mmCIF file of C-alpha atoms in Angstrom:
data_model
loop_
_atom_site.group_PDB
_atom_site.id
_atom_site.type_symbol
_atom_site.label_atom_id
_atom_site.label_comp_id
_atom_site.label_asym_id
_atom_site.label_seq_id
_atom_site.Cartn_x
_atom_site.Cartn_y
_atom_site.Cartn_z
ATOM 1 C CA MET A 1 6.167 -1.071 -25.536
ATOM 2 C CA ALA A 2 7.213 0.732 -21.925
ATOM 3 C CA ASN A 3 7.885 -0.710 -18.703
ATOM 4 C CA PRO A 4 4.646 0.552 -16.733
ATOM 5 C CA GLU A 5 6.621 0.104 -13.642
ATOM 6 C CA MET A 6 9.704 2.018 -15.138
ATOM 7 C CA ALA A 7 7.056 4.485 -15.726
ATOM 8 C CA GLY A 8 5.150 4.971 -12.593
ATOM 9 C CA GLU A 9 2.258 3.294 -13.171
ATOM 10 C CA CYS A 10 1.239 0.202 -11.240
ATOM 11 C CA PHE A 11 -1.849 -1.975 -11.714
ATOM 12 C CA ILE A 12 -2.686 -4.599 -9.648
ATOM 13 C CA GLU A 13 -5.919 -6.800 -10.145
ATOM 14 C CA THR A 14 -7.212 -9.100 -7.412
ATOM 15 C CA ALA A 15 -10.374 -11.354 -6.620
ATOM 16 C CA ARG A 16 -12.273 -8.108 -5.596
ATOM 17 C CA LEU A 17 -10.581 -5.197 -6.092
ATOM 18 C CA ILE A 18 -7.932 -2.890 -8.228
ATOM 19 C CA LEU A 19 -4.742 -1.400 -6.893
ATOM 20 C CA ARG A 20 -3.441 1.029 -9.571
ATOM 21 C CA THR A 21 -1.397 4.473 -10.493
ATOM 22 C CA VAL A 22 -3.432 7.321 -8.916
ATOM 23 C CA THR A 23 -4.152 10.010 -11.715
ATOM 24 C CA PRO A 24 -5.178 13.705 -12.602
ATOM 25 C CA ALA A 25 -8.820 12.709 -13.355
ATOM 26 C CA ASP A 26 -9.324 10.887 -9.914
ATOM 27 C CA VAL A 27 -9.060 14.539 -7.586
ATOM 28 C CA ALA A 28 -12.545 14.283 -6.675
ATOM 29 C CA GLY A 29 -12.101 10.735 -5.262
ATOM 30 C CA VAL A 30 -8.185 11.702 -4.217
ATOM 31 C CA ALA A 31 -10.064 14.398 -1.886
ATOM 32 C CA SER A 32 -12.828 12.717 -0.951
ATOM 33 C CA SER A 33 -10.813 10.026 0.667
ATOM 34 C CA TRP A 34 -6.845 10.811 1.158
ATOM 35 C CA LYS A 35 -7.898 11.107 5.159
ATOM 36 C CA LEU A 36 -10.372 8.574 5.316
ATOM 37 C CA ASP A 37 -10.100 8.989 9.356
ATOM 38 C CA GLU A 38 -10.409 12.756 9.274
ATOM 39 C CA GLY A 39 -13.122 14.062 5.998
ATOM 40 C CA PRO A 40 -12.474 15.257 3.066
ATOM 41 C CA ILE A 41 -9.533 17.629 1.715
ATOM 42 C CA PRO A 42 -9.813 20.577 -0.753
ATOM 43 C CA LEU A 43 -9.302 19.995 -3.982
ATOM 44 C CA PRO A 44 -6.291 22.093 -4.649
ATOM 45 C CA GLU A 45 -4.809 20.340 -2.065
ATOM 46 C CA ALA A 46 -5.916 16.334 -3.487
ATOM 47 C CA GLU A 47 -4.479 17.176 -6.821
ATOM 48 C CA ARG A 48 -0.926 18.259 -5.273
ATOM 49 C CA VAL A 49 -1.113 15.016 -2.875
ATOM 50 C CA ILE A 50 -1.601 13.589 -6.526
ATOM 51 C CA GLN A 51 1.691 15.394 -8.143
ATOM 52 C CA ARG A 52 3.813 14.333 -5.198
ATOM 53 C CA MET A 53 2.840 10.187 -5.758
ATOM 54 C CA ARG A 54 3.050 10.841 -9.369
ATOM 55 C CA ALA A 55 6.168 11.942 -8.705
ATOM 56 C CA ASN A 56 7.722 9.258 -5.659
ATOM 57 C CA HIS A 57 6.232 6.929 -8.309
ATOM 58 C CA ALA A 58 8.806 8.034 -11.260
ATOM 59 C CA GLN A 59 11.525 7.666 -9.005
ATOM 60 C CA ASN A 60 10.390 3.530 -8.227
ATOM 61 C CA ARG A 61 12.530 0.408 -10.938
ATOM 62 C CA PRO A 62 13.153 -2.806 -9.643
ATOM 63 C CA GLY A 63 15.463 -3.152 -6.329
ATOM 64 C CA LYS A 64 14.708 0.041 -5.071
ATOM 65 C CA ILE A 65 10.947 1.936 -4.150
ATOM 66 C CA VAL A 66 10.863 5.277 -2.919
ATOM 67 C CA HIS A 67 7.184 5.340 -1.845
ATOM 68 C CA LEU A 68 3.914 3.690 -3.685
ATOM 69 C CA CYS A 69 1.160 4.803 -2.505
ATOM 70 C CA LEU A 70 -1.848 2.780 -4.941
ATOM 71 C CA ALA A 71 -5.977 3.482 -5.166
ATOM 72 C CA ILE A 72 -7.682 0.756 -3.721
ATOM 73 C CA LEU A 73 -10.711 -0.208 -5.690
ATOM 74 C CA SER A 74 -14.082 -2.094 -5.611
ATOM 75 C CA LYS A 75 -14.041 -4.093 -8.860
ATOM 76 C CA GLU A 76 -17.606 -4.649 -7.653
ATOM 77 C CA THR A 77 -18.243 -0.688 -7.794
ATOM 78 C CA ASN A 78 -15.522 0.980 -9.169
ATOM 79 C CA GLU A 79 -15.592 3.351 -5.416
ATOM 80 C CA PHE A 80 -12.068 4.362 -4.018
ATOM 81 C CA ILE A 81 -12.619 1.575 -1.048
ATOM 82 C CA GLY A 82 -9.273 2.598 0.459
ATOM 83 C CA TRP A 83 -5.373 3.276 0.174
ATOM 84 C CA CYS A 84 -2.436 0.623 0.107
ATOM 85 C CA GLY A 85 1.500 0.892 -0.831
ATOM 86 C CA LEU A 86 5.150 0.837 -0.192
ATOM 87 C CA ASP A 87 6.943 3.969 1.628
ATOM 88 C CA HIS A 88 10.502 4.229 2.143
ATOM 89 C CA THR A 89 11.401 7.767 2.867
ATOM 90 C CA GLN A 90 12.482 7.195 5.603
ATOM 91 C CA PRO A 91 16.667 6.754 5.876
ATOM 92 C CA ALA A 92 16.603 5.109 8.571
ATOM 93 C CA ASP A 93 15.116 2.005 8.031
ATOM 94 C CA ALA A 94 16.238 -1.200 5.963
ATOM 95 C CA ASP A 95 13.560 -1.819 3.844
ATOM 96 C CA PRO A 96 10.296 -0.286 2.864
ATOM 97 C CA ALA A 97 7.596 -0.327 4.932
ATOM 98 C CA LEU A 98 3.686 -1.274 3.999
ATOM 99 C CA PHE A 99 0.666 -0.026 4.317
ATOM 100 C CA TYR A 100 -2.936 0.516 4.007
ATOM 101 C CA LEU A 101 -6.007 2.073 5.372
ATOM 102 C CA LEU A 102 -10.161 0.839 3.847
ATOM 103 C CA LYS A 103 -12.584 2.841 4.733
ATOM 104 C CA SER A 104 -14.817 2.041 7.961
ATOM 105 C CA ASP A 105 -17.339 0.344 5.380
ATOM 106 C CA ASP A 106 -14.954 -2.442 3.855
ATOM 107 C CA TRP A 107 -13.569 -3.222 7.224
ATOM 108 C CA GLY A 108 -13.995 -6.806 8.493
ATOM 109 C CA LYS A 109 -14.471 -8.635 4.613
ATOM 110 C CA GLY A 110 -10.957 -9.780 4.061
ATOM 111 C CA LEU A 111 -9.835 -6.104 1.794
ATOM 112 C CA ALA A 112 -7.223 -5.777 3.405
ATOM 113 C CA THR A 113 -5.316 -8.348 3.783
ATOM 114 C CA GLU A 114 -6.342 -9.398 -0.769
ATOM 115 C CA ALA A 115 -4.636 -6.427 -1.147
ATOM 116 C CA ALA A 116 -1.769 -6.526 1.333
ATOM 117 C CA ARG A 117 -1.526 -9.939 -0.422
ATOM 118 C CA ALA A 118 -0.673 -8.316 -3.391
ATOM 119 C CA LEU A 119 1.046 -5.501 -3.220
ATOM 120 C CA LEU A 120 3.558 -8.368 -1.547
ATOM 121 C CA ASP A 121 3.441 -10.398 -4.676
ATOM 122 C CA TYR A 122 3.739 -7.187 -6.936
ATOM 123 C CA ALA A 123 7.008 -6.082 -4.454
ATOM 124 C CA PHE A 124 8.772 -9.548 -4.409
ATOM 125 C CA THR A 125 8.384 -10.710 -7.815
ATOM 126 C CA ARG A 126 8.641 -7.676 -9.726
ATOM 127 C CA MET A 127 10.055 -5.219 -7.981
ATOM 128 C CA GLU A 128 12.369 -7.223 -6.843
ATOM 129 C CA LEU A 129 12.621 -5.912 -3.520
ATOM 130 C CA PRO A 130 14.341 -8.486 -1.183
ATOM 131 C CA SER A 131 12.698 -7.501 2.484
ATOM 132 C CA ILE A 132 9.316 -5.342 3.643
ATOM 133 C CA HIS A 133 8.544 -3.884 7.087
ATOM 134 C CA GLY A 134 4.844 -3.708 8.638
ATOM 135 C CA GLY A 135 3.485 -2.406 11.756
ATOM 136 C CA ALA A 136 -0.036 -2.238 14.238
ATOM 137 C CA ALA A 137 -0.696 0.057 16.940
ATOM 138 C CA PRO A 138 -1.351 -2.294 19.509
ATOM 139 C CA GLU A 139 -5.029 -1.365 19.502
ATOM 140 C CA ASN A 140 -5.512 -2.472 15.777
ATOM 141 C CA LEU A 141 -5.324 -6.095 16.158
ATOM 142 C CA ALA A 142 -7.042 -6.528 13.076
ATOM 143 C CA SER A 143 -4.152 -4.664 11.212
ATOM 144 C CA LYS A 144 -1.494 -7.044 12.947
ATOM 145 C CA ARG A 145 -4.248 -10.129 12.034
ATOM 146 C CA VAL A 146 -3.671 -9.346 8.214
ATOM 147 C CA MET A 147 0.320 -8.954 8.373
ATOM 148 C CA GLU A 148 -0.357 -12.529 10.136
ATOM 149 C CA LYS A 149 -2.195 -14.208 7.285
ATOM 150 C CA ILE A 150 -0.118 -12.990 4.440
ATOM 151 C CA GLY A 151 2.543 -14.135 6.500
ATOM 152 C CA MET A 152 5.297 -11.736 7.829
ATOM 153 C CA LYS A 153 7.033 -12.525 10.609
ATOM 154 C CA TYR A 154 6.333 -10.599 14.521
ATOM 155 C CA VAL A 155 9.288 -9.275 15.432
ATOM 156 C CA GLY A 156 8.842 -7.709 18.062
ATOM 157 C CA LEU A 157 7.074 -3.913 19.377
ATOM 158 C CA ASP A 158 8.488 -1.521 18.185
ATOM 159 C CA GLU A 159 9.520 2.218 18.972
ATOM 160 C CA GLU A 160 5.731 3.621 20.123
ATOM 161 C CA GLY A 161 5.194 0.113 21.382
ATOM 162 C CA GLY A 162 3.222 -1.323 18.545
ATOM 163 C CA TYR A 163 3.318 -4.926 16.484
ATOM 164 C CA ALA A 164 6.770 -4.827 14.379
ATOM 165 C CA PHE A 165 6.733 -7.415 11.258
ATOM 166 C CA THR A 166 9.066 -7.770 8.359
ATOM 167 C CA ILE A 167 8.995 -11.078 5.562
ATOM 168 C CA SER A 168 11.730 -11.514 3.243
ATOM 169 C CA ARG A 169 11.759 -11.886 -0.541
ATOM 170 C CA LYS A 170 12.766 -15.566 -0.148
ATOM 171 C CA GLU A 171 10.474 -16.370 2.408
ATOM 172 C CA PHE A 172 7.467 -14.926 0.654
ATOM 173 C CA LEU A 173 8.046 -17.104 -2.693
ATOM 174 C CA ASP A 174 8.516 -20.057 -0.663
ATOM 175 C CA SER A 175 5.498 -20.323 1.448
#
């Protein structure tokens, strides 16, 4: 059986969530939720987004993430409720950046923390990455708190004045 990580596929299950690779069958869900803060995108744009995500995922392998963008689905409703992943497309970054974005109806329920923790576990145990960094805008205290809850260490302010965090594989596995 093929290793799903090697084929660019990812499936992570938590108590309340499913984090998974997007497929072409998800085009309507991607169109309605890709830019949660701006509204729906046209279906042809959603198809291009899916193709780009899948091409990026195909480049990921243990020890190296280029870009991993996963749909966050509620296990209860099977609805797309957001996105999370790891981005290492910036050559200046020493390690991948953690990201997550939830529909506002799902804020304050601990779902971002649940997704982010599962993503770190995937990154460090299955993909064997050495470290991850993250950031939050200065006004986004909820996102800052998520990073604190998942064990990331605050390292100061980034170039834009936001909160910068990091965690190593060893720190995560020792926690």
